[in-house]
Coordinates of C-alpha atoms and ligand atoms in Angstrom, one line a residue:
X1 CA 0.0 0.0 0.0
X2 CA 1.2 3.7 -1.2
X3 CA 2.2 5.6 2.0
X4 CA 3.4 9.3 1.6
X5 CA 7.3 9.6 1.2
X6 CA 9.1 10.5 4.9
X7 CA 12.1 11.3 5.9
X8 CA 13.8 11.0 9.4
X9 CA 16.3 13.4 11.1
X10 CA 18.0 12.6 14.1
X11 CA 20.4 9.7 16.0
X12 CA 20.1 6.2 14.4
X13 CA 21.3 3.0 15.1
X14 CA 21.9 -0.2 13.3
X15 CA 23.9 -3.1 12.9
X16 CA 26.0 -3.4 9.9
X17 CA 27.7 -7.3 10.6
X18 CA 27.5 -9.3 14.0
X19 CA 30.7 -7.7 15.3
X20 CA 30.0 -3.9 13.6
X21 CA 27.2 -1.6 14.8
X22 CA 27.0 2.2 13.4
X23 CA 25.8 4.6 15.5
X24 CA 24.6 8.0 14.0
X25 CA 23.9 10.9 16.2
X26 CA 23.2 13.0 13.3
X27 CA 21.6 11.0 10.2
X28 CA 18.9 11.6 7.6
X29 CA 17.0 8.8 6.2
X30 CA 14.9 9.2 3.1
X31 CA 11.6 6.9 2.8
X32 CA 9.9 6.3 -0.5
X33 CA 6.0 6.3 -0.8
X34 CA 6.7 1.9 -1.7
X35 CA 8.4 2.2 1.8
X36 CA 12.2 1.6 0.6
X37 CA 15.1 3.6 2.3
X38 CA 16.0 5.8 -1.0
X39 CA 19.4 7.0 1.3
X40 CA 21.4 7.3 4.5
X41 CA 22.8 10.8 4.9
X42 CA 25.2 9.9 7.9
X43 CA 25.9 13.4 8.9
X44 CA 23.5 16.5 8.2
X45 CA 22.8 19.5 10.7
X46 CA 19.1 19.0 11.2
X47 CA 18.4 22.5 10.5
X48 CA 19.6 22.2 7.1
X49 CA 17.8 18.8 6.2
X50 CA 15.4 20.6 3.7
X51 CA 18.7 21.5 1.7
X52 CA 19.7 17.6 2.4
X53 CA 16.4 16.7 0.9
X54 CA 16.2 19.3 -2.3
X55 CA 19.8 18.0 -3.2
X56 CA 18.5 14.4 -2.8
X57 CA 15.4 15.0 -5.2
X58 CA 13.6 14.4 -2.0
X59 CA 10.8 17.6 -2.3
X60 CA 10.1 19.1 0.9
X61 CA 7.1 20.1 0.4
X62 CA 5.8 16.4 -0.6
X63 CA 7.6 14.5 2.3
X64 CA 6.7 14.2 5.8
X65 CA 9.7 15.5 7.7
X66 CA 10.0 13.6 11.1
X67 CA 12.3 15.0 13.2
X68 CA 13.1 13.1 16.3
X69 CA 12.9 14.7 19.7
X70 CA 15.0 14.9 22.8
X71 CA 16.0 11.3 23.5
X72 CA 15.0 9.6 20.6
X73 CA 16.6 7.4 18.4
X74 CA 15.6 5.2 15.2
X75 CA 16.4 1.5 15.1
X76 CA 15.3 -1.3 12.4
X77 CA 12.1 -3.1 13.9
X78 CA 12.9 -6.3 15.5
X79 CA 13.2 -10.2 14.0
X80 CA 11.4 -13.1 16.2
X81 CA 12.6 -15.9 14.5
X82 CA 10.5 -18.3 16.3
X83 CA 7.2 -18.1 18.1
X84 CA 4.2 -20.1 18.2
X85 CA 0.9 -17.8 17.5
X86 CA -1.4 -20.0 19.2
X87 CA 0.5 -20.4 22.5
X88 CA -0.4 -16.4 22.8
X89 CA -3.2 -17.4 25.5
X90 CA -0.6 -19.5 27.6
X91 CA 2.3 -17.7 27.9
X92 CA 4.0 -18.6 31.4
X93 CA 2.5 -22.0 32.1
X94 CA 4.2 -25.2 32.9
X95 CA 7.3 -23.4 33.5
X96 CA 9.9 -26.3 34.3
X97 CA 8.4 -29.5 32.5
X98 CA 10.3 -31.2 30.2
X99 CA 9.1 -30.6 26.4
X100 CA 6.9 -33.9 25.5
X101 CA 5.0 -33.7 29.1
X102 CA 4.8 -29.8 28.5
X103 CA 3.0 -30.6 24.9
X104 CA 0.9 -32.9 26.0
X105 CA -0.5 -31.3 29.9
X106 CA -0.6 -27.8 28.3
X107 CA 0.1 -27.3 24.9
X108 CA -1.7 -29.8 22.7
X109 CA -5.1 -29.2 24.8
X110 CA -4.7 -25.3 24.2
X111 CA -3.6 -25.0 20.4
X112 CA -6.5 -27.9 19.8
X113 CA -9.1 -24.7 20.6
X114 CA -7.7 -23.1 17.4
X115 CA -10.3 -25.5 15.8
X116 CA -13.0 -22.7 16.4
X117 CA -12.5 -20.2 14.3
X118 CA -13.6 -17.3 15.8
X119 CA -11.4 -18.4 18.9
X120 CA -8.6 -18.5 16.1
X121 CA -9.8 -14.8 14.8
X122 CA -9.7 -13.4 18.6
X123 CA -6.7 -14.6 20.1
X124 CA -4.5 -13.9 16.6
X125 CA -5.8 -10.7 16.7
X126 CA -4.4 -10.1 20.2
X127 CA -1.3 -11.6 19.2
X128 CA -0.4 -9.9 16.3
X129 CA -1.4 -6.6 17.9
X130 CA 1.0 -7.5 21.0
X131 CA 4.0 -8.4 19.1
X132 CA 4.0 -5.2 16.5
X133 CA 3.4 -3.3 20.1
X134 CA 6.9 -4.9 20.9
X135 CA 8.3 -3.7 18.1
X136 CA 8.6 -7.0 16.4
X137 CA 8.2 -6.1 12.8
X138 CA 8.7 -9.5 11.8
X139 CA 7.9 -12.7 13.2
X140 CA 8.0 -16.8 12.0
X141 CA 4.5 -17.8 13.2
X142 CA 4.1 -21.4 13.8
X143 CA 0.3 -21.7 13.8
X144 CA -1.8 -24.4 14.6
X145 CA -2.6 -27.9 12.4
X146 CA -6.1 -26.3 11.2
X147 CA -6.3 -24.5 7.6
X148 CA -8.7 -21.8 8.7
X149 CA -7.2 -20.8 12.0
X150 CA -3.8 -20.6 9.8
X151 CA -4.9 -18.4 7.1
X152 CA -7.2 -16.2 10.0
X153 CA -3.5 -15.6 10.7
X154 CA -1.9 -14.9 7.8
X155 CA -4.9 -12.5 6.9
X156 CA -4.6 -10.7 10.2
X157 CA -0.6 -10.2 9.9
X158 CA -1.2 -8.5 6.0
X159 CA -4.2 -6.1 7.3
X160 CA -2.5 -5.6 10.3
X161 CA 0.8 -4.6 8.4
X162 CA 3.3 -7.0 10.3
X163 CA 5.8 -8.8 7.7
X164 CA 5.2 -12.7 8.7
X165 CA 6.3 -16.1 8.0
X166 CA 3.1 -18.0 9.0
X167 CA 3.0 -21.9 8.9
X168 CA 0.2 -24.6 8.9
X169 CA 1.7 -26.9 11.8
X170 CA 1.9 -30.6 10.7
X171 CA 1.3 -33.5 13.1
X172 CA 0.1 -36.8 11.8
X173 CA 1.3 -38.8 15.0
X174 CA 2.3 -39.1 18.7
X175 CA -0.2 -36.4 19.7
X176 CA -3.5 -37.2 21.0
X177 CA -6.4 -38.1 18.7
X178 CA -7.9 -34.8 19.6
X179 CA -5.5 -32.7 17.7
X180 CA -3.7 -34.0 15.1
X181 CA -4.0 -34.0 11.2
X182 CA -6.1 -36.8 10.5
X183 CA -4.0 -38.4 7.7
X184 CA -0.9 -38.1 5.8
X185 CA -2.8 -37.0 2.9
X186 CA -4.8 -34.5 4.8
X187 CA -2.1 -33.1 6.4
X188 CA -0.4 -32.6 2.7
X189 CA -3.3 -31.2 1.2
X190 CA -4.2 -28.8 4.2
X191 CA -0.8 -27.2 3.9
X192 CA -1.3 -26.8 -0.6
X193 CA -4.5 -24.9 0.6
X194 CA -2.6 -22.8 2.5
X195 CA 0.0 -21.9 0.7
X196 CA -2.7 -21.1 -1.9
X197 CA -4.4 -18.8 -0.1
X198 CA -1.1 -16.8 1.5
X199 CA -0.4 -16.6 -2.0
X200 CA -3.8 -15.2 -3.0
X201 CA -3.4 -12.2 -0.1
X202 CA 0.1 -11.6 -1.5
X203 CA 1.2 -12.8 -4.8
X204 CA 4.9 -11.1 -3.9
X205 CA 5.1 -12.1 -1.0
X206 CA 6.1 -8.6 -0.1
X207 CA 5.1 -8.9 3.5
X208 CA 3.4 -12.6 4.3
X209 CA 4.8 -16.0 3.0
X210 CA 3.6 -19.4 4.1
X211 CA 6.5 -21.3 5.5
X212 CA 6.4 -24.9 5.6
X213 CA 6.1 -25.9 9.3
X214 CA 6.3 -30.0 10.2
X215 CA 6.5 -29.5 14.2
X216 CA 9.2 -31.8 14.5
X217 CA 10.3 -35.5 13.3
X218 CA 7.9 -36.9 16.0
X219 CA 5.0 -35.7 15.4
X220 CA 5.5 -36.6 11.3
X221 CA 5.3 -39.8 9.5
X222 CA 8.2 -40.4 7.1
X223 CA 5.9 -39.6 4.5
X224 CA 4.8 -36.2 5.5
X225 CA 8.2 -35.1 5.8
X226 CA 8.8 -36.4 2.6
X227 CA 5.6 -34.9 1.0
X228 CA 6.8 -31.4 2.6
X229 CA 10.4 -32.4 1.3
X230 CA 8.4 -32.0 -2.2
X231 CA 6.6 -28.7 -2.0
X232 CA 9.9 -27.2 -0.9
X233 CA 11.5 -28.8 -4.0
X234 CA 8.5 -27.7 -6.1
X235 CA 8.4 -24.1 -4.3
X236 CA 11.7 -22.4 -4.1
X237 CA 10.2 -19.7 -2.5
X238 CA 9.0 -21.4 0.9
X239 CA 10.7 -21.4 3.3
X240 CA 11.3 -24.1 6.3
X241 CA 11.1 -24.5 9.8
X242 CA 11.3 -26.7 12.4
X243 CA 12.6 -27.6 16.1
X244 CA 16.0 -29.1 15.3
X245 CA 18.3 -30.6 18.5
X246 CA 16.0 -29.3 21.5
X247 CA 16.0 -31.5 24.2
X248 CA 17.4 -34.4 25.2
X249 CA 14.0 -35.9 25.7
X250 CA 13.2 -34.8 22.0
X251 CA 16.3 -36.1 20.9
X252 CA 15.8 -39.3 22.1
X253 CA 12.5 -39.6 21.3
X254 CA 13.7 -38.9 17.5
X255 CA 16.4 -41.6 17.6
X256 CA 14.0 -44.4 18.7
X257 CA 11.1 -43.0 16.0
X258 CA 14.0 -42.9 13.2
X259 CA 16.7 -45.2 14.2
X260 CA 18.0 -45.8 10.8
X261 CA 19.7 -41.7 11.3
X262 CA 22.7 -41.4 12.9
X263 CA 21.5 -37.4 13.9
X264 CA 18.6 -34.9 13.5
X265 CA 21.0 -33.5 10.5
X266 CA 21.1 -36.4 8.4
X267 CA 17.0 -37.0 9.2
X268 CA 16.0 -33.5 7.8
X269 CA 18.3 -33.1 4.8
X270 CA 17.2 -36.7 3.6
X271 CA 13.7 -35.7 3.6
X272 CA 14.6 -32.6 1.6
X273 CA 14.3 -29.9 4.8
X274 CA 17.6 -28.7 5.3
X275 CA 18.7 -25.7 3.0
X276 CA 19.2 -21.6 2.8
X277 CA 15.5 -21.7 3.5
X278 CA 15.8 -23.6 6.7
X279 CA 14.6 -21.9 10.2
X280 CA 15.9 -24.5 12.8
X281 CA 14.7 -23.7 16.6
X282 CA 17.0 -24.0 19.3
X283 CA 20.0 -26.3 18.2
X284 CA 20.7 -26.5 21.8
X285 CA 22.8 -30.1 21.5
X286 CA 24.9 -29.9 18.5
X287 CA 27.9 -32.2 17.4
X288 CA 30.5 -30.9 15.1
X289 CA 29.0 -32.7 12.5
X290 CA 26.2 -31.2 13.0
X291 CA 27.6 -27.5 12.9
X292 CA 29.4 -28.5 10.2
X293 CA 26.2 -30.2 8.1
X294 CA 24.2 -26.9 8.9
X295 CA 26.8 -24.6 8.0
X296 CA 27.6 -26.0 4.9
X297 CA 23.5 -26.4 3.4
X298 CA 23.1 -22.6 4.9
X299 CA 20.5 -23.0 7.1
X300 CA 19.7 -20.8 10.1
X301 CA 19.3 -20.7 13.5
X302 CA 16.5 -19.2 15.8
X303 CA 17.9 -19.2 19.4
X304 CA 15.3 -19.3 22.2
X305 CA 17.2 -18.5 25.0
X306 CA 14.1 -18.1 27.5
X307 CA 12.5 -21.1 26.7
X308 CA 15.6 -23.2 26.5
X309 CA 16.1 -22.3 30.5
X310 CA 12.9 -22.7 31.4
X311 CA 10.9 -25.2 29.6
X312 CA 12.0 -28.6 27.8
X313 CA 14.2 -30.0 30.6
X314 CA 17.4 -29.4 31.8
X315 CA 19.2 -25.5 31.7
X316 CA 20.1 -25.8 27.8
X317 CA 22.2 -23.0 26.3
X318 CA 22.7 -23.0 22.8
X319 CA 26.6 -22.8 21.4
X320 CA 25.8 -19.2 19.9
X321 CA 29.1 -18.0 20.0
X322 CA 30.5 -21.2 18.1
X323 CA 27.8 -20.5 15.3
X324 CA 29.0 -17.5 15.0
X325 CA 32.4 -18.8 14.9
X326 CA 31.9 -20.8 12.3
X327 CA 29.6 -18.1 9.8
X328 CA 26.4 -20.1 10.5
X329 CA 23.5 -17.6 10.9
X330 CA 21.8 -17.0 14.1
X331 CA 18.6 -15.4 14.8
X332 CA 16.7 -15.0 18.4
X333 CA 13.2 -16.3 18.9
X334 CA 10.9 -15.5 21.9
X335 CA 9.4 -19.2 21.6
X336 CA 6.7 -17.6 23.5
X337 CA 4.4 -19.6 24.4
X338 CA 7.0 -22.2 25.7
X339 CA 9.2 -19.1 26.7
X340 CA 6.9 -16.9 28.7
X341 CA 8.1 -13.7 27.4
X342 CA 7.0 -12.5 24.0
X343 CA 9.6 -9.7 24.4
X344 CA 12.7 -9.7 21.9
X345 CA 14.1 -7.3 24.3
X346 CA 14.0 -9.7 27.3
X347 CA 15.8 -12.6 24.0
X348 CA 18.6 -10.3 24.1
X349 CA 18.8 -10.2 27.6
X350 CA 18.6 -14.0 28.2
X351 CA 20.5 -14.1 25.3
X352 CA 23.8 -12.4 26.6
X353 CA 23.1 -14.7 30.3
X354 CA 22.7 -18.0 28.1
X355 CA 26.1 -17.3 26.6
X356 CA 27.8 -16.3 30.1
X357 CA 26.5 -20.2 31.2
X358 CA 28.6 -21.1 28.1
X359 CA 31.3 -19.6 28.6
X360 CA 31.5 -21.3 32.4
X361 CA 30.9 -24.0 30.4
X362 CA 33.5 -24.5 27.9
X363 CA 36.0 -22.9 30.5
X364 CA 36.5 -19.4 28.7
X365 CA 36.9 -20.1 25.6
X366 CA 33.3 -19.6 24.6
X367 CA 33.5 -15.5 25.4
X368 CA 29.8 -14.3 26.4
X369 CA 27.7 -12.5 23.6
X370 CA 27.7 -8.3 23.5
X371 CA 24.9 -5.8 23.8
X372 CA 26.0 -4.9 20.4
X373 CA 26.1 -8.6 19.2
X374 CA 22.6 -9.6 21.0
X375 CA 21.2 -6.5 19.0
X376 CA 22.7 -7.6 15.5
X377 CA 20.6 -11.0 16.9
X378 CA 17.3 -9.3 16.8
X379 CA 17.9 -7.4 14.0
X380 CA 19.9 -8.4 10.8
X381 CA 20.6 -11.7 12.5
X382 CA 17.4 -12.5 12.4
X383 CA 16.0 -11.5 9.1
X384 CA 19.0 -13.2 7.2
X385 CA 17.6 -16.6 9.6
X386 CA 14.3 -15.7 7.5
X387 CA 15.4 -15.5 4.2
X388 CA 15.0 -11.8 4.4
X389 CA 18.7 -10.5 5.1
X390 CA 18.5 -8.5 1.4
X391 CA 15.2 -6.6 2.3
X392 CA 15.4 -5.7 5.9
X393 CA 17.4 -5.5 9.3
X394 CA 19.0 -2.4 8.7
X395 CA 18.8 0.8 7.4
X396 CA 21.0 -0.5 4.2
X397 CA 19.6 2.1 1.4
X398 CA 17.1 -0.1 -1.0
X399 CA 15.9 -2.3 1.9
X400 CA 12.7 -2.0 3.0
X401 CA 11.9 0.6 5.9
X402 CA 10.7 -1.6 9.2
X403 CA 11.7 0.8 12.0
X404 CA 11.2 2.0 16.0
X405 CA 10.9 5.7 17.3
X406 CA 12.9 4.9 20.7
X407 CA 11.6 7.4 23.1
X408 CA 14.1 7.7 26.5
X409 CA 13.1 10.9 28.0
X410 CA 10.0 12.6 30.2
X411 CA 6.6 11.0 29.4
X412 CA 8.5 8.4 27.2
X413 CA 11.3 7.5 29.8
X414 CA 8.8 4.7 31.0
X415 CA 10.8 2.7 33.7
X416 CA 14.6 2.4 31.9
X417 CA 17.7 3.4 33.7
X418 CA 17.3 7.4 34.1
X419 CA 18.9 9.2 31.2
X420 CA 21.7 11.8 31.9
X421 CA 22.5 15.0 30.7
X422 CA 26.4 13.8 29.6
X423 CA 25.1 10.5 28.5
X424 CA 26.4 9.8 24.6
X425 CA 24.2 8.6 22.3
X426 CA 25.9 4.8 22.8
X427 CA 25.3 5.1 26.5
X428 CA 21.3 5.4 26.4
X429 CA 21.1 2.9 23.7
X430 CA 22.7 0.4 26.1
X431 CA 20.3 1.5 29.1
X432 CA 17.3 1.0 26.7
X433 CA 18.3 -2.6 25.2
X434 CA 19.1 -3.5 29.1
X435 CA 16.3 -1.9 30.9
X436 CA 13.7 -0.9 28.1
X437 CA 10.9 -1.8 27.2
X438 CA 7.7 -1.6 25.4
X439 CA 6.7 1.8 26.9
X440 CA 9.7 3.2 25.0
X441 CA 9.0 2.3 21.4
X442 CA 7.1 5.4 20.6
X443 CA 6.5 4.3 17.0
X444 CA 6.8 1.1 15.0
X445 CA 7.0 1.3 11.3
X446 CA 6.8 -1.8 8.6
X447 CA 7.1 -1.0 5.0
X448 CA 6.7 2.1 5.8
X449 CA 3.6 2.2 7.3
X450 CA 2.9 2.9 10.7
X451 CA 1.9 0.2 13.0
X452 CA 2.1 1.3 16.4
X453 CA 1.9 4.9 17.1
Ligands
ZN1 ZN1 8.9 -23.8 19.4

């Protein structure tokens, strides 16, 4: 949708590689009416930004000029690699059981309600609404195993303006009768219709894909995972995701359902799910062969530090800092409802504690994960996971402009560490990322268009 042409003047921040962020105390960013950044002055006195503008072909008089206000700074809306939309209404519960019991006392019972639509319709609504209020511009919805509820969801992301990867979950077996797809073939045919219809909304796929979304090897028969194997082959625009490596419990439970696969790797990439298009959850327990397998098909990783800690059994901590070692991409997922914040903000928190556990844990040599690096997570980390790393994360000029309006000061301080009269620009961005929280993103932008604010 055509939005009027904006520019921004003021401090922006954004992350250019996982070890390099660029902070601008004085830029100008130009917006055009399709919502792409058109440029990225890096240093302009703001009371000559008309001139910027004129000399940009940018006319004054037919842009909105936002300038931002004492305390405020831009960053690029924020990446949730992972979440589950129909956990929305249990976030929080059955903290500390391990992942199979946790599906089965309170997940499975919960997501099985998505069979009514207008339950779907109410709680997506919610959900959608609460996440672009967190300044998650983008998000890879797992939904639930029914069609409707799934493309309620998909329909609710595209007139709500958030960017979305939203899946049909598939589960043909070892969940109860009550909620699972009721054959191979129905399971198949449910996710065709899908895609169909996400397609229908948006033929581009400018801001809502379907992404294939088999729950995990247990809960598919051989030949669902190899019928989804075949509409990734047939649709090289889908991507993939699964829960890869969670558990030990998980892990086990895969080995005895597939024993003839010597590791989660080898099970997914024989079906035809491993590749650039791949979005795999947690990868809390990884052998080198592993790393090595992932690394070298390109897939991604969504780390869930908050749900890793506190649901699925045992204190897991994902080797982040050896994927980024090793160039594999890492994005952060909320998990929520399994991790019971739906806050990116509180990610990158747990995020940067996840990796100080590692680095007790492999005796230094693992260093912990930076403010700036935990940032990069959320932000360009994350939409490379999803297959979006050319078209958003940063304010790169021809991207597309997904953005927060931080707010840090009087009415907009909310409750973040105070901010002080010498503080630099770098100093309040660290207070916000450590202490921030919704009440300080002022404004949320996708494409362009404003979403929150
Ligand atoms: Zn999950």
């Amino acid at each position: 949708m055509a939005q009027p042409a904006k520019a921004f003047v003021g401090p922006m921040i954004h992350s250019l590689s996982a070890s390099e962020i660029e902070v601008l105390p004085y830029a100008l960013l130009a917006v055009n009416s399709e919502g792409k950044i058109t440029s990225l002055l890096r240093d302009v006195n703001p009371q000559r930004a008309q001139d910027a503008l004129k000399a940009l072909n940018f006319p004054p008089e037919l842009v909105t000029i936002h300038y931002l206000g004492p305390g405020q700074f831009l960053i690029p809306g924020f990446v949730d690699t992972h979440n589950h939309a129909p956990q929305w209404a249990q976030r929080g519960l059955g903290q500390g059981m391990h992942i199979l019991d946790w599906l089965d006392a309170i997940t499975f019972p919960n997501e099985a309600r998505f069979h009514d639509p207008e339950y779907a319709r109410r709680i997506y609504s919610s959900c959608v609404d609460g996440f672009l209020r967190q300044g998650i511009t983008t998000a890879s919805y797992y939904g639930s195993i029914h069609g409707e509820a799934t493309k309620t969801l998909a329909r609710l992301c595209l007139e709500e303006g958030q960017r979305a990867l939203v899946g049909k979950c598939n589960m043909t077996r070892n969940a109860p009768e009550y909620y699972r797809d009721a054959s191979v073939e129905d399971s198949l045919r449910l996710t065709e219709e899908c895609i169909d219809y996400v397609r229908s909304l948006d033929p581009a796929g400018n801001l809502v894909r379907h992404v294939l979304t088999p729950r995990f090897a247990i809960s598919c028969d051989a030949e669902v995972l190899r019928g989804l194997g075949d509409i990734a082959r047939n649709n090289p625009d889908l991507p993939i995701q699964t829960h890869f490596n969670e558990a030990e419990q998980e892990m086990k439970a895969t080995r005895e359902l597939f024993p003839q696969f010597a590791s989660e790797a080898d099970l997914y990439e024989h079906f035809g799910l491993l590749g650039e298009r791949s979005i795999l959850a947690h990868c809390c327990h990884m052998t080198d062969y592993e790393m090595e397998r992932v690394k070298a098909l390109g897939c991604g990783v969504a780390h869930c530090p908050i749900s890793n800690m506190t649901v699925g059994g045992g204190f897991m901590a994902a080797p982040v800092r050896e994927f980024l070692r090793r160039g594999i991409k890492v994005g952060l997922g909320t998990d929520s409802g399994g991790g019971f914040s739906s806050s990116i903000l509180d990610a990158m928190r747990q995020a940067m504690i996840a990796s100080y556990a590692r680095e007790v844990m492999s005796k230094g040599q693992d260093k912990g994960l930076s403010v700036d690096e935990v940032f990069y997570l959320a932000t360009l980390g994350g939409a490379q996971v999803c297959g979006l790393g050319d078209r958003i994360g940063n304010f790169e000029v021809g991207k597309d402009f997904d953005a927060i309006v931080v707010g840090t000061q009087g009415s907009e301080q909310g409750i973040m560490t105070v901010v002080e009269e010498n503080d630099s620009l770098r100093t309040v961005f660290e207070k916000f990322i450590m202490t921030g929280d919704d009440r300080n993103l002022i404004k949320v932008y996708v494409q362009g268009r404003p979403v929150k604010g």
